Amino acid sequence: MKRLILLQLAFLLSFYFVNAQEADSIIEKKIDVLIKQMTLDEKVRMCHANSKFSSRGVPRLGIPDLKMSDGPHGVRAEISWATWDYAKWTNDSVIAFPALTCLAATFNPQMAYEYGVALGEEARFRNKDIILAPGVNIYRHPLNGRNFEYMGEDPLLAAQMAVPYIKGVQSIGVAACIKHFALNNQERWRGHINVKVSDRALYEIYLPAFKAACQEGDAWTLMGAYNKYNSQHCSHNDFLLNKVLKKDWGYKGVVMSDWNATHNTLEAANNGLDIEMGTWGKRWDTIFDFSEYYLAKPFEQALLKGEVSEDVLNDKVRRILRLCLKTNMRTDRPIGKIGGEHSIIARNIAREGIVLLKNNNQMLPLDASKTIKIAVIGENAVKPMTPGGGSSELKALYEVSPLDGIQKRFKNAAITYSRGYESPTFAWGKKPELKFNADSLAKAAIEAASKADLVIFVGGLNKNFFQDSEGGDRKSMDLPYNQDSLINEILKVNPNMLMVLLTGNAVSMPWINKVPAIVQAWYIGSEAGNVIADVISGDVNPSGKLPFTFPVKLEDCPAIRNGAISYPGDSINQEYKEGIYVGYRWYLTQKIKPLFPFGYGLSYTTFDIKPATSGIQKVKANETFTIKANITNTGKVKGSEVLQLYVRKPKSVVDRPLRELRAFKKVALEPGQTSTVELSVAAQNLSFYDEKKGSWTLEPGEYLIEVGTSAENILFTNKISVE
Ligand code: BGC
């Protein structure tokens, strides 16, 4: 006991007086002492859930339970101890932050850090130790029901946004949980689909954001995915967890399963799973005894029979204790808070994430001083978007609807509202219900439009099942609930239409040539209506950029184009036949014109961008090169632009996409202001994954370095030569 107290003291002092290495060694010694005092039963109890959202500590030794919550857009309402029912607390409302697609669209890592800090503070206030976020599964196609929870189609963008988010959350003493590792790129058959993918695509496209989250972000926990890879469930996949994560990447954190993603005791025990969560038994809606979990009694028996070595158990406990010492065993954690300035942070992120897709004849910004007649049409103008969508759903302190926001900002306008269409209301076990007659809704909307000077159509998808929602994929890329035909009918009586789309996914736009202005507004949480009003009124100049390509039609998309085995699979297996050609890598290489390319987004101002680096730079394998550009705001209002650096290797020993993003930087400029932007890339980041050697290879020779403002809009090219 005396030894423990001394170590406890050393541990506390370690934060102030010793370097990181010494602090780590003090922590490991403290863990040794704790593990020695624990019984087998106590250790096993730490490796599985003891409620829907917690795992057990060892109260006798001062180790508290680990308390968790979803994630990723705010802290989820409290769930009951042993069932999926909400606990009906009255003090668990939170700020709803913008969805991660919107965060990615800011292309601004500082926004991700502020998001993380604010979320960490809310999680702390709700007494959580782990927030189950962020998700970095790559956007493979527009049907995945969970794309709105992820950060787009490019591994570098996802990595660079996830790392500061994680650092922000963890700065508050709350663990982030990077999820869903790995290859969980669809919801259809997510519990068992076996993904086959080339090693090159695995390492170049699907793993880099996870690697950065673990190595640069130091995510203290990671969640294994539901699906299978190499015929083994990802939550206990030997290759992914033992080899890639823990051996190759040197991961020291805790691996937990997705909820009900564990299927086998020996695999779970031996293949790198540390905490089993959410196992259901036979039915998800019944109570299943926590001691029946694979890593509970059956695990203890396997240990007692010698089928699993105690070292395996001790390694899990060591990882969990490391996590506890950074979270629930710390006595100096901030207490956190909910609301307050978090509203401003949520609003700022959304202001930078909204993407202006089209603005013919400078229809936007709208002059709010004008006394015009505006017809706001569409269910999304009033539908709350923070409930629904699955585990990311939130009980928001407040959610400003687009209609409220527009009414508040455009006080001089005469505003009418018509729903226009209706989505069914879902309740588990019940048939979806409709309240209104579809024809009357459409008729009223068309009439309202015919009397107005301007139509603001607020439509898109929503968080219903089979839309932007967990557990199922979308059935098509079209707008649901007959919105396309309604839009066409409205355009016949009033072509002066501003389209505001609330979606977390690309949608087809058959009316695109007839609609003069389009704003992609994602799901932006509590401040939704205010931010939409900020942007369309010009109080804020939009600067968001698309984190994924909008194809013209679903069939253009690589995962879909390669047949059913590629998406959705044959219900047992699926093959990612497009390999590394995901997103813009595919559209550019195949010369398929998208509706809107990756990295695209308009502004109310104009920029002049000129190269500031000339000649061929010679770079050694261990060096970093920098390309400079001078950018001037040539318009009348302040604004931000994202400079994007793409790399191209015309002559290569392997197939390469036409170009790949390797750096980006957002810069804010006053009218007339010029700034020199530096974009730096480590030569190593030009490597490809060599499948034959099973390692990364940096090819020597010439590379083209292209700088632009989207994957399709390249403004100038430099050359480098790697020696
Ligand atoms: C989701 C996870 C989530 C967990 C807990 C699962 O269904 O895939 O993302 O964190 O549930 O709610």
PDB file of C-alpha atoms in Angstrom, residues 512-707:
ATOM      1  CA  ILE A 512     -29.538  21.921 -61.841  1.00  0.00           C
ATOM      2  CA  ASN A 513     -29.584  23.995 -65.035  1.00  0.00           C
ATOM      3  CA  LYS A 514     -32.824  25.677 -64.068  1.00  0.00           C
ATOM      4  CA  VAL A 515     -31.921  26.664 -60.493  1.00  0.00           C
ATOM      5  CA  PRO A 516     -29.750  29.800 -60.311  1.00  0.00           C
ATOM      6  CA  ALA A 517     -28.251  29.349 -56.819  1.00  0.00           C
ATOM      7  CA  ILE A 518     -27.489  26.301 -54.670  1.00  0.00           C
ATOM      8  CA  VAL A 519     -26.156  26.172 -51.113  1.00  0.00           C
ATOM      9  CA  GLN A 520     -24.950  22.878 -49.573  1.00  0.00           C
ATOM     10  CA  ALA A 521     -25.788  23.313 -45.881  1.00  0.00           C
ATOM     11  CA  TRP A 522     -25.133  19.784 -44.488  1.00  0.00           C
ATOM     12  CA  TYR A 523     -26.534  19.088 -40.993  1.00  0.00           C
ATOM     13  CA  ILE A 524     -25.272  21.870 -38.815  1.00  0.00           C
ATOM     14  CA  GLY A 525     -26.902  21.294 -35.465  1.00  0.00           C
ATOM     15  CA  SER A 526     -28.099  23.819 -32.920  1.00  0.00           C
ATOM     16  CA  GLU A 527     -27.206  26.905 -34.934  1.00  0.00           C
ATOM     17  CA  ALA A 528     -28.524  25.647 -38.301  1.00  0.00           C
ATOM     18  CA  GLY A 529     -31.020  28.399 -39.161  1.00  0.00           C
ATOM     19  CA  ASN A 530     -28.784  31.205 -37.951  1.00  0.00           C
ATOM     20  CA  VAL A 531     -25.867  30.051 -40.077  1.00  0.00           C
ATOM     21  CA  ILE A 532     -27.949  29.547 -43.210  1.00  0.00           C
ATOM     22  CA  ALA A 533     -29.227  33.119 -42.754  1.00  0.00           C
ATOM     23  CA  ASP A 534     -25.641  34.344 -42.130  1.00  0.00           C
ATOM     24  CA  VAL A 535     -24.518  32.885 -45.443  1.00  0.00           C
ATOM     25  CA  ILE A 536     -27.428  33.746 -47.729  1.00  0.00           C
ATOM     26  CA  SER A 537     -27.595  37.316 -46.401  1.00  0.00           C
ATOM     27  CA  GLY A 538     -23.864  37.824 -46.930  1.00  0.00           C
ATOM     28  CA  ASP A 539     -23.140  38.440 -43.233  1.00  0.00           C
ATOM     29  CA  VAL A 540     -20.744  35.569 -43.780  1.00  0.00           C
ATOM     30  CA  ASN A 541     -18.892  34.899 -47.012  1.00  0.00           C
ATOM     31  CA  PRO A 542     -19.026  31.139 -47.686  1.00  0.00           C
ATOM     32  CA  SER A 543     -15.676  29.355 -47.762  1.00  0.00           C
ATOM     33  CA  GLY A 544     -16.537  25.651 -47.412  1.00  0.00           C
ATOM     34  CA  LYS A 545     -15.199  23.150 -49.932  1.00  0.00           C
ATOM     35  CA  LEU A 546     -16.668  19.784 -50.821  1.00  0.00           C
ATOM     36  CA  PRO A 547     -14.981  16.927 -48.921  1.00  0.00           C
ATOM     37  CA  PHE A 548     -16.330  14.488 -51.516  1.00  0.00           C
ATOM     38  CA  THR A 549     -17.273  14.530 -55.192  1.00  0.00           C
ATOM     39  CA  PHE A 550     -20.885  14.995 -56.248  1.00  0.00           C
ATOM     40  CA  PRO A 551     -21.244  12.695 -59.294  1.00  0.00           C
ATOM     41  CA  VAL A 552     -23.858  13.478 -61.941  1.00  0.00           C
ATOM     42  CA  LYS A 553     -25.443  10.082 -61.450  1.00  0.00           C
ATOM     43  CA  LEU A 554     -24.950   7.056 -59.271  1.00  0.00           C
ATOM     44  CA  GLU A 555     -23.690   4.903 -62.160  1.00  0.00           C
ATOM     45  CA  ASP A 556     -20.673   7.220 -62.543  1.00  0.00           C
ATOM     46  CA  CYS A 557     -19.464   6.241 -59.108  1.00  0.00           C
ATOM     47  CA  PRO A 558     -16.593   3.695 -59.034  1.00  0.00           C
ATOM     48  CA  ALA A 559     -18.008   1.412 -56.339  1.00  0.00           C
ATOM     49  CA  ILE A 560     -21.325   1.185 -58.203  1.00  0.00           C
ATOM     50  CA  ARG A 561     -19.878   0.952 -61.701  1.00  0.00           C
ATOM     51  CA  ASN A 562     -18.033  -2.245 -60.862  1.00  0.00           C
ATOM     52  CA  GLY A 563     -21.155  -4.329 -60.371  1.00  0.00           C
ATOM     53  CA  ALA A 564     -23.073  -5.707 -57.440  1.00  0.00           C
ATOM     54  CA  ILE A 565     -20.108  -7.617 -56.029  1.00  0.00           C
ATOM     55  CA  SER A 566     -18.396  -4.265 -55.552  1.00  0.00           C
ATOM     56  CA  TYR A 567     -21.476  -2.663 -53.984  1.00  0.00           C
ATOM     57  CA  PRO A 568     -23.357  -3.886 -52.009  1.00  0.00           C
ATOM     58  CA  GLY A 569     -21.770  -7.339 -52.382  1.00  0.00           C
ATOM     59  CA  ASP A 570     -23.534 -10.682 -52.594  1.00  0.00           C
ATOM     60  CA  SER A 571     -24.607 -10.477 -48.934  1.00  0.00           C
ATOM     61  CA  ILE A 572     -21.590 -12.523 -47.796  1.00  0.00           C
ATOM     62  CA  ASN A 573     -18.633 -11.003 -49.652  1.00  0.00           C
ATOM     63  CA  GLN A 574     -17.847  -7.821 -51.444  1.00  0.00           C
ATOM     64  CA  GLU A 575     -14.843  -6.693 -53.438  1.00  0.00           C
ATOM     65  CA  TYR A 576     -13.642  -3.101 -53.616  1.00  0.00           C
ATOM     66  CA  LYS A 577     -12.951  -3.522 -57.319  1.00  0.00           C
ATOM     67  CA  GLU A 578     -12.104   0.125 -57.904  1.00  0.00           C
ATOM     68  CA  GLY A 579      -8.979  -0.320 -55.749  1.00  0.00           C
ATOM     69  CA  ILE A 580      -7.286   3.010 -55.060  1.00  0.00           C
ATOM     70  CA  TYR A 581      -9.585   4.843 -57.492  1.00  0.00           C
ATOM     71  CA  VAL A 582     -11.935   6.270 -54.896  1.00  0.00           C
ATOM     72  CA  GLY A 583     -13.662   9.643 -55.278  1.00  0.00           C
ATOM     73  CA  TYR A 584     -11.857  12.252 -57.341  1.00  0.00           C
ATOM     74  CA  ARG A 585      -9.020   9.794 -57.994  1.00  0.00           C
ATOM     75  CA  TRP A 586     -11.523   7.873 -60.131  1.00  0.00           C
ATOM     76  CA  TYR A 587     -13.470  10.691 -61.781  1.00  0.00           C
ATOM     77  CA  LEU A 588     -10.313  12.497 -62.909  1.00  0.00           C
ATOM     78  CA  THR A 589      -8.481   9.426 -64.122  1.00  0.00           C
ATOM     79  CA  GLN A 590     -11.523   8.112 -66.000  1.00  0.00           C
ATOM     80  CA  LYS A 591     -12.354  11.603 -67.305  1.00  0.00           C
ATOM     81  CA  ILE A 592     -15.897  11.408 -65.930  1.00  0.00           C
ATOM     82  CA  LYS A 593     -17.169  14.911 -65.365  1.00  0.00           C
ATOM     83  CA  PRO A 594     -18.752  15.205 -61.927  1.00  0.00           C
ATOM     84  CA  LEU A 595     -21.549  17.560 -60.991  1.00  0.00           C
ATOM     85  CA  PHE A 596     -19.200  19.222 -58.492  1.00  0.00           C
ATOM     86  CA  PRO A 597     -15.629  18.107 -57.877  1.00  0.00           C
ATOM     87  CA  PHE A 598     -13.835  17.409 -54.608  1.00  0.00           C
ATOM     88  CA  GLY A 599     -12.457  20.566 -53.012  1.00  0.00           C
ATOM     89  CA  TYR A 600     -14.932  22.824 -54.833  1.00  0.00           C
ATOM     90  CA  GLY A 601     -16.828  25.758 -53.335  1.00  0.00           C
ATOM     91  CA  LEU A 602     -17.622  29.335 -54.419  1.00  0.00           C
ATOM     92  CA  SER A 603     -17.203  32.651 -52.617  1.00  0.00           C
ATOM     93  CA  TYR A 604     -18.761  36.132 -52.772  1.00  0.00           C
ATOM     94  CA  THR A 605     -15.330  37.520 -53.525  1.00  0.00           C
ATOM     95  CA  THR A 606     -12.656  36.699 -56.105  1.00  0.00           C
ATOM     96  CA  PHE A 607      -9.042  35.680 -55.622  1.00  0.00           C
ATOM     97  CA  ASP A 608      -5.989  36.011 -57.751  1.00  0.00           C
ATOM     98  CA  ILE A 609      -3.495  33.200 -57.158  1.00  0.00           C
ATOM     99  CA  LYS A 610       0.029  33.254 -58.572  1.00  0.00           C
ATOM    100  CA  PRO A 611       2.974  30.911 -58.149  1.00  0.00           C
ATOM    101  CA  ALA A 612       5.777  32.187 -55.922  1.00  0.00           C
ATOM    102  CA  THR A 613       8.147  29.266 -56.424  1.00  0.00           C
ATOM    103  CA  SER A 614      10.010  28.616 -59.653  1.00  0.00           C
ATOM    104  CA  GLY A 615      12.416  26.057 -61.089  1.00  0.00           C
ATOM    105  CA  ILE A 616      12.710  22.397 -60.223  1.00  0.00           C
ATOM    106  CA  GLN A 617      13.322  21.732 -56.528  1.00  0.00           C
ATOM    107  CA  LYS A 618      15.581  18.826 -55.718  1.00  0.00           C
ATOM    108  CA  VAL A 619      14.385  16.890 -52.690  1.00  0.00           C
ATOM    109  CA  LYS A 620      16.000  14.050 -50.782  1.00  0.00           C
ATOM    110  CA  ALA A 621      13.918  11.159 -49.469  1.00  0.00           C
ATOM    111  CA  ASN A 622      14.043  12.419 -45.889  1.00  0.00           C
ATOM    112  CA  GLU A 623      13.333  16.063 -46.758  1.00  0.00           C
ATOM    113  CA  THR A 624      10.279  18.237 -46.975  1.00  0.00           C
ATOM    114  CA  PHE A 625       9.620  20.560 -49.886  1.00  0.00           C
ATOM    115  CA  THR A 626       7.597  23.765 -49.880  1.00  0.00           C
ATOM    116  CA  ILE A 627       5.625  25.369 -52.674  1.00  0.00           C
ATOM    117  CA  LYS A 628       4.634  29.013 -52.273  1.00  0.00           C
ATOM    118  CA  ALA A 629       1.758  30.932 -53.801  1.00  0.00           C
ATOM    119  CA  ASN A 630       0.730  34.571 -53.594  1.00  0.00           C
ATOM    120  CA  ILE A 631      -2.965  35.034 -53.154  1.00  0.00           C
ATOM    121  CA  THR A 632      -4.842  38.342 -53.344  1.00  0.00           C
ATOM    122  CA  ASN A 633      -8.459  39.034 -52.512  1.00  0.00           C
ATOM    123  CA  THR A 634      -9.500  40.970 -55.626  1.00  0.00           C
ATOM    124  CA  GLY A 635     -13.145  41.433 -54.662  1.00  0.00           C
ATOM    125  CA  LYS A 636     -15.060  43.790 -52.425  1.00  0.00           C
ATOM    126  CA  VAL A 637     -15.663  41.661 -49.340  1.00  0.00           C
ATOM    127  CA  LYS A 638     -13.425  39.714 -47.034  1.00  0.00           C
ATOM    128  CA  GLY A 639     -13.258  36.003 -47.710  1.00  0.00           C
ATOM    129  CA  SER A 640     -11.282  32.798 -47.371  1.00  0.00           C
ATOM    130  CA  GLU A 641      -9.866  30.462 -49.972  1.00  0.00           C
ATOM    131  CA  VAL A 642      -8.418  26.968 -49.630  1.00  0.00           C
ATOM    132  CA  LEU A 643      -5.251  26.353 -51.589  1.00  0.00           C
ATOM    133  CA  GLN A 644      -4.924  22.688 -52.449  1.00  0.00           C
ATOM    134  CA  LEU A 645      -1.686  20.992 -53.446  1.00  0.00           C
ATOM    135  CA  TYR A 646      -2.032  17.884 -55.594  1.00  0.00           C
ATOM    136  CA  VAL A 647       0.769  15.589 -56.721  1.00  0.00           C
ATOM    137  CA  ARG A 648       1.041  13.848 -60.020  1.00  0.00           C
ATOM    138  CA  LYS A 649       3.629  11.362 -61.231  1.00  0.00           C
ATOM    139  CA  PRO A 650       3.371  11.076 -64.997  1.00  0.00           C
ATOM    140  CA  LYS A 651       5.960   8.289 -65.302  1.00  0.00           C
ATOM    141  CA  SER A 652       5.646   5.666 -62.626  1.00  0.00           C
ATOM    142  CA  VAL A 653       6.247   1.963 -62.129  1.00  0.00           C
ATOM    143  CA  VAL A 654       2.685   1.634 -60.810  1.00  0.00           C
ATOM    144  CA  ASP A 655      -0.712   2.901 -61.855  1.00  0.00           C
ATOM    145  CA  ARG A 656      -1.371   6.237 -60.217  1.00  0.00           C
ATOM    146  CA  PRO A 657      -4.421   8.465 -60.071  1.00  0.00           C
ATOM    147  CA  LEU A 658      -4.173  11.612 -62.165  1.00  0.00           C
ATOM    148  CA  ARG A 659      -3.604  13.643 -59.015  1.00  0.00           C
ATOM    149  CA  GLU A 660      -3.723  13.188 -55.243  1.00  0.00           C
ATOM    150  CA  LEU A 661      -4.116  15.764 -52.487  1.00  0.00           C
ATOM    151  CA  ARG A 662      -0.954  16.111 -50.417  1.00  0.00           C
ATOM    152  CA  ALA A 663      -1.434  19.466 -48.622  1.00  0.00           C
ATOM    153  CA  PHE A 664      -3.978  22.254 -48.208  1.00  0.00           C
ATOM    154  CA  LYS A 665      -4.226  25.564 -46.414  1.00  0.00           C
ATOM    155  CA  LYS A 666      -7.083  27.953 -45.791  1.00  0.00           C
ATOM    156  CA  VAL A 667      -6.316  31.638 -45.820  1.00  0.00           C
ATOM    157  CA  ALA A 668      -8.569  34.565 -44.833  1.00  0.00           C
ATOM    158  CA  LEU A 669      -8.073  37.882 -46.629  1.00  0.00           C
ATOM    159  CA  GLU A 670      -9.531  41.380 -46.441  1.00  0.00           C
ATOM    160  CA  PRO A 671     -10.398  43.007 -49.803  1.00  0.00           C
ATOM    161  CA  GLY A 672      -7.169  43.981 -51.554  1.00  0.00           C
ATOM    162  CA  GLN A 673      -4.997  42.020 -49.136  1.00  0.00           C
ATOM    163  CA  THR A 674      -2.270  39.672 -50.411  1.00  0.00           C
ATOM    164  CA  SER A 675      -0.673  36.828 -48.561  1.00  0.00           C
ATOM    165  CA  THR A 676       2.024  34.293 -49.343  1.00  0.00           C
ATOM    166  CA  VAL A 677       0.869  30.782 -48.606  1.00  0.00           C
ATOM    167  CA  GLU A 678       3.330  27.954 -48.017  1.00  0.00           C
ATOM    168  CA  LEU A 679       2.323  24.388 -48.712  1.00  0.00           C
ATOM    169  CA  SER A 680       4.788  21.824 -47.386  1.00  0.00           C
ATOM    170  CA  VAL A 681       4.986  18.106 -48.068  1.00  0.00           C
ATOM    171  CA  ALA A 682       7.424  15.502 -46.751  1.00  0.00           C
ATOM    172  CA  ALA A 683       8.897  13.620 -49.706  1.00  0.00           C
ATOM    173  CA  GLN A 684       7.967  10.380 -47.936  1.00  0.00           C
ATOM    174  CA  ASN A 685       4.332  11.297 -48.435  1.00  0.00           C
ATOM    175  CA  LEU A 686       4.775  10.784 -52.175  1.00  0.00           C
ATOM    176  CA  SER A 687       5.338   7.051 -51.633  1.00  0.00           C
ATOM    177  CA  PHE A 688       3.041   4.335 -52.894  1.00  0.00           C
ATOM    178  CA  TYR A 689       2.290   1.073 -51.112  1.00  0.00           C
ATOM    179  CA  ASP A 690       4.245  -1.643 -52.844  1.00  0.00           C
ATOM    180  CA  GLU A 691       2.121  -4.780 -52.685  1.00  0.00           C
ATOM    181  CA  LYS A 692       4.955  -7.081 -53.701  1.00  0.00           C
ATOM    182  CA  LYS A 693       7.331  -5.849 -50.997  1.00  0.00           C
ATOM    183  CA  GLY A 694       4.587  -5.220 -48.456  1.00  0.00           C
ATOM    184  CA  SER A 695       5.988  -1.772 -47.687  1.00  0.00           C
ATOM    185  CA  TRP A 696       5.975   1.850 -48.810  1.00  0.00           C
ATOM    186  CA  THR A 697       8.230   2.844 -51.720  1.00  0.00           C
ATOM    187  CA  LEU A 698       9.315   6.317 -52.683  1.00  0.00           C
ATOM    188  CA  GLU A 699       9.998   6.461 -56.397  1.00  0.00           C
ATOM    189  CA  PRO A 700      12.821   8.757 -57.449  1.00  0.00           C
ATOM    190  CA  GLY A 701      12.362  11.142 -60.372  1.00  0.00           C
ATOM    191  CA  GLU A 702      10.151  14.022 -61.390  1.00  0.00           C
ATOM    192  CA  TYR A 703       6.778  14.843 -59.857  1.00  0.00           C
ATOM    193  CA  LEU A 704       4.348  17.534 -60.929  1.00  0.00           C
ATOM    194  CA  ILE A 705       3.093  19.649 -58.070  1.00  0.00           C
ATOM    195  CA  GLU A 706      -0.239  21.194 -58.936  1.00  0.00           C
ATOM    196  CA  VAL A 707      -1.816  23.983 -56.931  1.00  0.00           C
TER     197      VAL A 707
END
